[in-house]
mmCIF file of C-alpha atoms and ligand atoms in Angstrom:
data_model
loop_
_atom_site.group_PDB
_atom_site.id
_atom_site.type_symbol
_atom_site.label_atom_id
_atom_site.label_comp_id
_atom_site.label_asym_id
_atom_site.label_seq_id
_atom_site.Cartn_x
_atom_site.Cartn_y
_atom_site.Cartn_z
ATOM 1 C CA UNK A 22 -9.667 34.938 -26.202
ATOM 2 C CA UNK A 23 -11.300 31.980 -23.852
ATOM 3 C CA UNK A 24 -8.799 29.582 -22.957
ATOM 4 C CA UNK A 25 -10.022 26.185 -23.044
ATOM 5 C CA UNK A 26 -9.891 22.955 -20.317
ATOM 6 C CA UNK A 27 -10.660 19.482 -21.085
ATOM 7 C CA UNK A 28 -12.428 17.300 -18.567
ATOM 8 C CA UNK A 29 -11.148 13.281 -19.208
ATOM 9 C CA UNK A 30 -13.677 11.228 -20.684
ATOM 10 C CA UNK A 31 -16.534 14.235 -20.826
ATOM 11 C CA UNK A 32 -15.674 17.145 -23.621
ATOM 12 C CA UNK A 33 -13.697 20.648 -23.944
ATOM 13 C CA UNK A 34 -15.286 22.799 -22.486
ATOM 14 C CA UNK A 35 -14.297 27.202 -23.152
ATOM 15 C CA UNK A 36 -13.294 29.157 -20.141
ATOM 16 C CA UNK A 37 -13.656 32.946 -19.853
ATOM 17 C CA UNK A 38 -11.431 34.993 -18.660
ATOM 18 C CA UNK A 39 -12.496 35.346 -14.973
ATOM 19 C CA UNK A 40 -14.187 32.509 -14.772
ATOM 20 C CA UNK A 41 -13.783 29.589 -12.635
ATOM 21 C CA UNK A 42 -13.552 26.218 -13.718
ATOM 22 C CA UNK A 43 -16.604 25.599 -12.587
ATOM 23 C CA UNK A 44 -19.023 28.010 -13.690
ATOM 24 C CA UNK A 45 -17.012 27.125 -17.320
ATOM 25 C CA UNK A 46 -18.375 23.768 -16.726
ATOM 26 C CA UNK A 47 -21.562 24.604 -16.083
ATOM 27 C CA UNK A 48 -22.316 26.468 -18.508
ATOM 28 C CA UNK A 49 -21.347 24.115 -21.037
ATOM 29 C CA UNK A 50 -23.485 21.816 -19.554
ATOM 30 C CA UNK A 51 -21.498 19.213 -17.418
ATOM 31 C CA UNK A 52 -23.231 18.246 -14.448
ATOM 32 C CA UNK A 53 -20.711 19.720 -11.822
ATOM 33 C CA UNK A 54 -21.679 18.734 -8.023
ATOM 34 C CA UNK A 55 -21.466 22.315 -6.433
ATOM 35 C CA UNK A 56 -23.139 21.652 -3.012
ATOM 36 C CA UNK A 57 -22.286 24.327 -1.556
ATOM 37 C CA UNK A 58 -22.588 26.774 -4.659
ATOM 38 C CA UNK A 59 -18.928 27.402 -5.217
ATOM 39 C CA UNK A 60 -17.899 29.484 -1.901
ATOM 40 C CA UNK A 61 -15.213 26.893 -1.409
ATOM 41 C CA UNK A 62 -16.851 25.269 1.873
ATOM 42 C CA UNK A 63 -18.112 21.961 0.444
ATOM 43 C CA UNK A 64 -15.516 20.465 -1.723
ATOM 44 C CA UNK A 65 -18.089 18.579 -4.002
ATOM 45 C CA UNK A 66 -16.723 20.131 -7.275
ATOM 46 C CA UNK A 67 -13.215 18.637 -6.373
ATOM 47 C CA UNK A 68 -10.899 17.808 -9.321
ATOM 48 C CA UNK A 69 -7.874 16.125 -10.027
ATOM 49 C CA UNK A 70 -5.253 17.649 -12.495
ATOM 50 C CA UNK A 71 -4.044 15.516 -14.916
ATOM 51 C CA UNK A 72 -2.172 17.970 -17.184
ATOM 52 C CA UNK A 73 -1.239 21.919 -17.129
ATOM 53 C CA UNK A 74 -1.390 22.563 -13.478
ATOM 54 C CA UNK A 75 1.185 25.393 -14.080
ATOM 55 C CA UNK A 76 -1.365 26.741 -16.067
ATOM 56 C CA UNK A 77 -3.831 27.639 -12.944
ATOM 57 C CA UNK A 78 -4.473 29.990 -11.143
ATOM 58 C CA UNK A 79 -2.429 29.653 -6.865
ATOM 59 C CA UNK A 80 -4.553 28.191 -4.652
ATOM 60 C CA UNK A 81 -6.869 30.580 -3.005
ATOM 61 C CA UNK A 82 -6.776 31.199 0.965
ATOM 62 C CA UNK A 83 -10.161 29.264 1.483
ATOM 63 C CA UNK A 84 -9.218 26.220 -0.846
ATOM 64 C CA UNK A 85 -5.736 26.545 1.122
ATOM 65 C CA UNK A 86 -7.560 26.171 4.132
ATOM 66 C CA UNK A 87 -9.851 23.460 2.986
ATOM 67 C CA UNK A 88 -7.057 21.511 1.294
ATOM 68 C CA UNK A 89 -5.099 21.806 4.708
ATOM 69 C CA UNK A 90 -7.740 19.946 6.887
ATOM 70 C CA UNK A 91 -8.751 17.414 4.519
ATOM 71 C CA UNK A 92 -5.182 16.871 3.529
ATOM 72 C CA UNK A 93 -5.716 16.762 -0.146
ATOM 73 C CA UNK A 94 -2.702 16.598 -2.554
ATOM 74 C CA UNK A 95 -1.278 18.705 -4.582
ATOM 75 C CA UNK A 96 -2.758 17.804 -7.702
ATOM 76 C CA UNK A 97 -6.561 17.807 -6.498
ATOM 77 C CA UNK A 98 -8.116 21.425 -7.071
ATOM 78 C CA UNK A 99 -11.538 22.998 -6.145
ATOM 79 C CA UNK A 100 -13.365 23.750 -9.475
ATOM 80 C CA UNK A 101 -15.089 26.526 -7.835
ATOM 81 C CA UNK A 102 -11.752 28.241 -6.732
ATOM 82 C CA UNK A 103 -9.725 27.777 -9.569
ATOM 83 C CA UNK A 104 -9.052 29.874 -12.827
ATOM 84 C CA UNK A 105 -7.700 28.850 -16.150
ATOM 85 C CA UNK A 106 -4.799 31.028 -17.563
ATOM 86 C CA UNK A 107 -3.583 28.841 -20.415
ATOM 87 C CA UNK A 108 -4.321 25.622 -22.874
ATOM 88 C CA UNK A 109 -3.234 22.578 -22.245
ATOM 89 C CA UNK A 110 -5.288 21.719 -18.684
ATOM 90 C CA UNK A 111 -6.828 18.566 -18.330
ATOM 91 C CA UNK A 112 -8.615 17.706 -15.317
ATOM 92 C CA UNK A 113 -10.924 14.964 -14.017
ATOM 93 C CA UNK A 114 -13.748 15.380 -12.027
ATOM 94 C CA UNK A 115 -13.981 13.226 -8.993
ATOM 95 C CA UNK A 116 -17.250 13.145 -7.885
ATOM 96 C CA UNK A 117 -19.520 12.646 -11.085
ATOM 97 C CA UNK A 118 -22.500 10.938 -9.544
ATOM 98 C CA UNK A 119 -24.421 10.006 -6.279
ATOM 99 C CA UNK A 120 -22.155 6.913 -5.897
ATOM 100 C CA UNK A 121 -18.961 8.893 -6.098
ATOM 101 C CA UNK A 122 -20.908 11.153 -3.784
ATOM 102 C CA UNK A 123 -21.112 8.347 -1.233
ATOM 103 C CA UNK A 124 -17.640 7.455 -1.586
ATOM 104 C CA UNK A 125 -15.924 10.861 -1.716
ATOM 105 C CA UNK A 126 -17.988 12.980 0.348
ATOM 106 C CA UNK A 127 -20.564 11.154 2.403
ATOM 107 C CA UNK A 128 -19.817 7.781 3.762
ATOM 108 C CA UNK A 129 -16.190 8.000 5.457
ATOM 109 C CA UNK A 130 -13.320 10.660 4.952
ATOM 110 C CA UNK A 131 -11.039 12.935 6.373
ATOM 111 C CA UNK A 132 -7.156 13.416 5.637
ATOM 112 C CA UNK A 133 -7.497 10.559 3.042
ATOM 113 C CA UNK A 134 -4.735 11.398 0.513
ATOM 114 C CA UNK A 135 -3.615 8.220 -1.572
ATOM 115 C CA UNK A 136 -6.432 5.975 0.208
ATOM 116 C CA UNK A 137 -9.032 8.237 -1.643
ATOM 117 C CA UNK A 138 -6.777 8.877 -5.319
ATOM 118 C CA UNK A 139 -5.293 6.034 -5.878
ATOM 119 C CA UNK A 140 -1.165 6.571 -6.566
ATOM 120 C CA UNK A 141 1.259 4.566 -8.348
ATOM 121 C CA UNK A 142 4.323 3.824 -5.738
ATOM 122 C CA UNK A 143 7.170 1.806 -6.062
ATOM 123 C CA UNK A 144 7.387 -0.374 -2.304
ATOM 124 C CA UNK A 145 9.020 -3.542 -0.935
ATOM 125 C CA UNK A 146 7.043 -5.670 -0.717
ATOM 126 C CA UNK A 147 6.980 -8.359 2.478
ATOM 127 C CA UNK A 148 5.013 -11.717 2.501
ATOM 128 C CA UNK A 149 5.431 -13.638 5.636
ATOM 129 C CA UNK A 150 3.729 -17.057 6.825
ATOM 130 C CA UNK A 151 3.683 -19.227 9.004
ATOM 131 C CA UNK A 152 4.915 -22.758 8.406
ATOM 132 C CA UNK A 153 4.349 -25.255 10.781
ATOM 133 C CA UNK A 154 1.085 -24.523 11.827
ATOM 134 C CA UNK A 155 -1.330 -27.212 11.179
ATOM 135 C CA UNK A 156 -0.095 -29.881 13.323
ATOM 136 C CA UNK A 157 -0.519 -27.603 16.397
ATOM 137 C CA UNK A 158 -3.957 -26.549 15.620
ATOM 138 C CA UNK A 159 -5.085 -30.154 15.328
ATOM 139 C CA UNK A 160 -3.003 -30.251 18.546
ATOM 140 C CA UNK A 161 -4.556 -27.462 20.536
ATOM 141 C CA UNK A 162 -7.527 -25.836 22.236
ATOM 142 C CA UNK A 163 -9.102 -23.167 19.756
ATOM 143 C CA UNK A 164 -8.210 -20.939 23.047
ATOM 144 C CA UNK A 165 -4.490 -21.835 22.638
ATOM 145 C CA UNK A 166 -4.828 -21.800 18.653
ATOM 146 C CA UNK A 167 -6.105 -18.247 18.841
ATOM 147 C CA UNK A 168 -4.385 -17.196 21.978
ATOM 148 C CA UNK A 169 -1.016 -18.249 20.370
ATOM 149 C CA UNK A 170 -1.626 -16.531 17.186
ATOM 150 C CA UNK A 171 -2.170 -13.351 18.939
ATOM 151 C CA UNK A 172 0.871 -13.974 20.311
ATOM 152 C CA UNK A 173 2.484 -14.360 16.805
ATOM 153 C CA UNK A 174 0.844 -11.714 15.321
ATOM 154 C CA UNK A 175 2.079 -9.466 17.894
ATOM 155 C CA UNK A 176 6.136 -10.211 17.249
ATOM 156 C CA UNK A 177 5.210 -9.798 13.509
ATOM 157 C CA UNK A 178 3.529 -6.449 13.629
ATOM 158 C CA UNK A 179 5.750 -4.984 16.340
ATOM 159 C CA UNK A 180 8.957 -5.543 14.017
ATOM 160 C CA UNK A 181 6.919 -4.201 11.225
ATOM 161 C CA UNK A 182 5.932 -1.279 12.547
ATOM 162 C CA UNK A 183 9.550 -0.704 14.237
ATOM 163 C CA UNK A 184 10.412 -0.470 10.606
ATOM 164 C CA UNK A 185 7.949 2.033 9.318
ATOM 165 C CA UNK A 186 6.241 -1.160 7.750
ATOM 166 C CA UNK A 187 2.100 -1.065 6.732
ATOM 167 C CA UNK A 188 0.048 -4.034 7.405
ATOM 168 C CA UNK A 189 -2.154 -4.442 4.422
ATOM 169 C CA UNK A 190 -3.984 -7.767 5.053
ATOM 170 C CA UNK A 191 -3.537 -10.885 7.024
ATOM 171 C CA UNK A 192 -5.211 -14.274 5.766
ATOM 172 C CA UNK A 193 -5.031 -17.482 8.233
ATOM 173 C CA UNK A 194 -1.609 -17.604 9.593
ATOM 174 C CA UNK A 195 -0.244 -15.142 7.500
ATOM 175 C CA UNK A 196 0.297 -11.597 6.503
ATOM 176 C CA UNK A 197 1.033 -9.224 3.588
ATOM 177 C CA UNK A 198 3.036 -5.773 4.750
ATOM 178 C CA UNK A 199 4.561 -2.863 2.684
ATOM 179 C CA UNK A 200 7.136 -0.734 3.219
ATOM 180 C CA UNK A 201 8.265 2.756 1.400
ATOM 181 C CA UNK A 202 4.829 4.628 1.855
ATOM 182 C CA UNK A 203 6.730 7.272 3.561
ATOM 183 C CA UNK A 204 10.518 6.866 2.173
ATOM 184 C CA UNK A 205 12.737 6.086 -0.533
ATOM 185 C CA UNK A 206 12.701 2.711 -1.924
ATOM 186 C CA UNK A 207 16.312 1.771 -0.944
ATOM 187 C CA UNK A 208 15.712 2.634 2.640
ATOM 188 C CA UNK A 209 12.259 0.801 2.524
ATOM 189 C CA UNK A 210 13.811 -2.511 1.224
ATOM 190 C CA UNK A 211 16.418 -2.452 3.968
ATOM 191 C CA UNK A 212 13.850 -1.571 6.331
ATOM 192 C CA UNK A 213 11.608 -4.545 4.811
ATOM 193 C CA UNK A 214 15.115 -7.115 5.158
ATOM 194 C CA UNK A 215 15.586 -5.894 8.813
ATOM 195 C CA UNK A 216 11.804 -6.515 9.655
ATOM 196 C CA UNK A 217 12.058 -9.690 8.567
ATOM 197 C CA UNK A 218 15.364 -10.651 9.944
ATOM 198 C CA UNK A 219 13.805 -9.302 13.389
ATOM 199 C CA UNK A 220 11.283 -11.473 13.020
ATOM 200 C CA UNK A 221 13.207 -14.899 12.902
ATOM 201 C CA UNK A 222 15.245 -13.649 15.692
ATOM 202 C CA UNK A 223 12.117 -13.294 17.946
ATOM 203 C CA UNK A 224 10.150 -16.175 16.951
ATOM 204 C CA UNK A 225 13.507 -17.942 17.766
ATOM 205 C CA UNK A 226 13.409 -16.198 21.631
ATOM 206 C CA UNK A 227 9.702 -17.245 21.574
ATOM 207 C CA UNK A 228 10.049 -21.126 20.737
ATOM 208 C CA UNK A 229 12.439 -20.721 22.930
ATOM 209 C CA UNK A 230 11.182 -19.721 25.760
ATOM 210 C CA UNK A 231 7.322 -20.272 25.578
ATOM 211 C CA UNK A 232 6.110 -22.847 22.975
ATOM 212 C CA UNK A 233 8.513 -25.645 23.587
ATOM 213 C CA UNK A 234 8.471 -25.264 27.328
ATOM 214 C CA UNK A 235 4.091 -25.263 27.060
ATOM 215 C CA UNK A 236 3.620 -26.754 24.015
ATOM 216 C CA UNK A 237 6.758 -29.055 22.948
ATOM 217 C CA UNK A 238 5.902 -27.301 19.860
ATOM 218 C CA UNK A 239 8.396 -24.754 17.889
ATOM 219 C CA UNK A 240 7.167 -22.702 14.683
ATOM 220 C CA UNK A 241 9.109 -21.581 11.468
ATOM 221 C CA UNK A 242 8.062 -19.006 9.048
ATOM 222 C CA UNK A 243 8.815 -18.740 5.240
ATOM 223 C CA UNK A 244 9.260 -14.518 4.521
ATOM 224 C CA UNK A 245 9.191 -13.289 0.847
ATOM 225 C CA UNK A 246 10.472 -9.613 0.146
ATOM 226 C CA UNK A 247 10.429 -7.811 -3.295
ATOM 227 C CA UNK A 248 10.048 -4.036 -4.822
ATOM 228 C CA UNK A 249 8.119 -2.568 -7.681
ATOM 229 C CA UNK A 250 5.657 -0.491 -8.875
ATOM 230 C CA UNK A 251 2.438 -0.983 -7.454
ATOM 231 C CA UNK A 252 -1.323 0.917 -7.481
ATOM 232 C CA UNK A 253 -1.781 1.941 -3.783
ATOM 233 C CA UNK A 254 -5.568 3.032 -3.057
ATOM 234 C CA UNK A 255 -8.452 2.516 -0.426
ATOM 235 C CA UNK A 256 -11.220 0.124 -1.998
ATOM 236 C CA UNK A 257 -12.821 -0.477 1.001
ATOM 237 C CA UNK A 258 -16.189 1.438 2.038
ATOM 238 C CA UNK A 259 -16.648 2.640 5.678
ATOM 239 C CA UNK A 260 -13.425 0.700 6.229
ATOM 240 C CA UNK A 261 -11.607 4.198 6.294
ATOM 241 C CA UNK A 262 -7.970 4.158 5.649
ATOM 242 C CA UNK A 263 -8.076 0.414 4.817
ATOM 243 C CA UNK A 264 -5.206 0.590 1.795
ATOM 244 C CA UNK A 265 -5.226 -2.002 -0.509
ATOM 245 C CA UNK A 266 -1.704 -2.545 -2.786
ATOM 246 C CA UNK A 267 -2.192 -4.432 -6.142
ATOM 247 C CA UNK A 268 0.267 -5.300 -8.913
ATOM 248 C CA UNK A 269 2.399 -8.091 -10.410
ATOM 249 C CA UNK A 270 4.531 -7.200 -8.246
ATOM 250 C CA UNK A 271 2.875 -8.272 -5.360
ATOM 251 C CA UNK A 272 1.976 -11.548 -6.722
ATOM 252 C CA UNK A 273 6.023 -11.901 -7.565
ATOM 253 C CA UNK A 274 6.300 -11.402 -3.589
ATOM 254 C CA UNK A 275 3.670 -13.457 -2.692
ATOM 255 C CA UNK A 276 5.290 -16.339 -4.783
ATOM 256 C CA UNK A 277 8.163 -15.915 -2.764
ATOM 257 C CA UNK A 278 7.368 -16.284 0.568
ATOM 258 C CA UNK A 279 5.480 -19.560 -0.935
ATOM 259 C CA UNK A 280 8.821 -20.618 -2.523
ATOM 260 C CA UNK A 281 10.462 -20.575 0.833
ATOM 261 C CA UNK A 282 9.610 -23.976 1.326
ATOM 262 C CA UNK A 283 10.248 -25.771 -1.944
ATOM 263 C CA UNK A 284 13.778 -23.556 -1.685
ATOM 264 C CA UNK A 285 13.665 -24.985 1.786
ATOM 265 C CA UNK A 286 15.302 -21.392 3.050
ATOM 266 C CA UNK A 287 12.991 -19.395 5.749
ATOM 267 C CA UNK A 288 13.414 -15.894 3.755
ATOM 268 C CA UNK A 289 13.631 -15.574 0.303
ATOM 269 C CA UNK A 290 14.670 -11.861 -1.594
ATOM 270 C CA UNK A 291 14.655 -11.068 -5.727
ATOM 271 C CA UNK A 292 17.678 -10.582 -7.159
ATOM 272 C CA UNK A 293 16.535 -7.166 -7.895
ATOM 273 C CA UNK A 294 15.525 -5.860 -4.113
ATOM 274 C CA UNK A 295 18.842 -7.841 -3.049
ATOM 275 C CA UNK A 296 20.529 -5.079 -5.349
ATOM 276 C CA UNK A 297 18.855 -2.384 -3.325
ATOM 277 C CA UNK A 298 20.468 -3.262 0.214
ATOM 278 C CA UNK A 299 23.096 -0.675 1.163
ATOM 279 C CA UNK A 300 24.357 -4.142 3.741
ATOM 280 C CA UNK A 301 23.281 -6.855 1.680
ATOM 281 C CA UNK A 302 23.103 -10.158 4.486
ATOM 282 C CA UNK A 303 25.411 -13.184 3.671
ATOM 283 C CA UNK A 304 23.158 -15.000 1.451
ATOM 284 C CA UNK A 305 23.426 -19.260 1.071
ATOM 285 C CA UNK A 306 23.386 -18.643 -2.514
ATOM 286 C CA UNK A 307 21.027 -18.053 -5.487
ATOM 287 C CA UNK A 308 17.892 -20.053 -7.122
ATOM 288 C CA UNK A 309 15.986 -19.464 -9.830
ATOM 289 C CA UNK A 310 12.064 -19.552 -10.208
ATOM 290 C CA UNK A 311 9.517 -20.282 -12.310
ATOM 291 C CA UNK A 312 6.955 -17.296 -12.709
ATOM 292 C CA UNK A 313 3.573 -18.013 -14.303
ATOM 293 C CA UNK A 314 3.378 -16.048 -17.293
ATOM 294 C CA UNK A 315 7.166 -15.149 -17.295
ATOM 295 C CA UNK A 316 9.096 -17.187 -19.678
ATOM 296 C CA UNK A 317 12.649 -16.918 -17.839
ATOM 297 C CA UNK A 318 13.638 -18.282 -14.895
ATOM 298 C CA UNK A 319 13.553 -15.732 -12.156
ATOM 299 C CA UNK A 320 16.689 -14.883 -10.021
ATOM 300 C CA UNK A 321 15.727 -14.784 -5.831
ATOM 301 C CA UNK A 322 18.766 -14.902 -2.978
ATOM 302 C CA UNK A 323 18.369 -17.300 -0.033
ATOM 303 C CA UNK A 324 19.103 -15.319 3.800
ATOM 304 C CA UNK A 325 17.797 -17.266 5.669
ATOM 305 C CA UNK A 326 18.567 -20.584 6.755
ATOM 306 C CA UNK A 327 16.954 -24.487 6.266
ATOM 307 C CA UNK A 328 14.037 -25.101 8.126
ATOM 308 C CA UNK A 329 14.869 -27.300 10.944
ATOM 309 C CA UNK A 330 11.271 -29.494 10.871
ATOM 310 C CA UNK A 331 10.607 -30.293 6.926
HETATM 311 S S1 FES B 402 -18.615 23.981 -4.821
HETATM 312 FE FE1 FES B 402 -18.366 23.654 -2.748
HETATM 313 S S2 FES B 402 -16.224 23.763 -2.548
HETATM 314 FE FE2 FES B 402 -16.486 24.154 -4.617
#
């Protein structure tokens, strides 16, 4: 009796036993990539298992291999090395035309694991900008503009990466960071908190001791940190390991590090990553905000403190 495996979005295709899962899909006619004609070298007839991986045959020593250098995860099979032993496997091919081609196999790669998938994650989620910094570009020297903002980007990536924090994307005088790709949510959130905390402390040493003494100028930043589920993938071609993070959640975030300065408070937390904090910080108090397309207010905790130049 032929088991049977169903490729998403194609057909059900029969699978004898003996055969791999992709000589079943040839022969019924789905245009597998195979470039290297199924002796595992290639990794063209990739899939992704979506269902019934317990229903496979172990990994074989040159898929092992293969899967080992490019890093692949679990769930993302060779067809060509694979068996079926039972119903109930759904799989999805990932390279199903020239374009995918391009993008999977051609035009970047190596060890991408979530860049290339796509995974849902749940991260904190760390907005940061900077507030005063206008004045001092209409102020300045695009040397000193530029050659300041180096300087600023520098303090906020070095206590972002001290935290296991990801850059994701920076836009004018801000930046957008995650934190969680590689640990639990309650540690990321703390590490997220501490990041930011780290941050005010050393923009404080910096005004301190560099801008007001060369440019009678001081700067404030507004941070906003939340947590939730989010799509983490890599969108960007021949920009390898570029990851992008998308969600509501990230818009929730993104709203408050904006809210810091109608809240006037320079870092402002949900209610709900607040929760998460093993030490949560002595917070000024609570607020509530207005979220488009949420019809209750929504609860955020002020730890930081009022900005000194409104
Ligand atoms: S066809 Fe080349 S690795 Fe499977």
């Amino acid at each position: 009796m032929p088991c049977h495996i169903n490729f998403k979005g194609e057909k059900t295709v029969p699978v004898e036993e003996g055969q791999t899962i992709l000589q079943a899909s040839l022969a019924d006619g789905i245009p597998h990539y195979h470039a290297c004609g199924g002796k595992g070298q290639c990794t063209t007839c990739r899939v992704m298992v979506l269902e019934g991986a317990e229903n496979l045959t172990p990994p074989t020593s040159c898929e092992r291999a293969i899967k080992n250098v490019k890093k692949f995860p679990d769930n993302v099979r060779l067809a060509c090395q694979t068996q079926v032993r039972g119903e109930g496997v759904q799989v999805q091919r990932l390279v199903r035309d020239d374009t995918d081609r391009y993008i999977f196999i051609d035009g970047k790669e190596e060890g991408t694991t979530i860049g290339e998938i796509g995974e849902r994650r749940k991260l904190a989620l760390f907005f940061i900008d900077v507030r005063n910094f206008t004045p001092f570009v209409e102020a300045n020297l695009p040397f000193d503009v530029i050659h300041i903002m180096r300087r600023i980007f520098a303090l906020f990536k070095n206590a972002i990466t001290q935290y296991n924090g990801e850059i994701i994307d920076t836009a004018g005088d801000g930046l957008y960071a995650v934190f969680g790709l590689n640990s639990k949510i309650r540690q990321a959130t703390e590490s997220a908190v501490l990041a930011g905390f780290k941050i005010l402390s050393d923009l404080r040493i910096f005004n301190n001791t560099y801008m007001r003494p060369y440019f009678n100028h001081t700067f404030e930043v507004g941070i906003g940190v939340h947590v939730g589920k989010v799509i983490v993938g890599n969108v960007g071609i021949g920009l390898s390991h570029n990851l992008t993070v998308m969600g509501y959640p990230v818009n929730i975030a993104a709203r408050l590090q904006a809210s810091t300065k109608e809240l006037n408070n320079s870092f402002v937390i949900s209610e709900v990553a607040y929760r998460l904090l093993k030490n949560p910080p002595y917070s000024l108090g609570c607020d509530y905000l207005n979220l488009k397309g949420v019809s209750t207010p929504y609860e955020v905790k002020l730890i930081g403190k009022p900005y000194e130049i409104i």
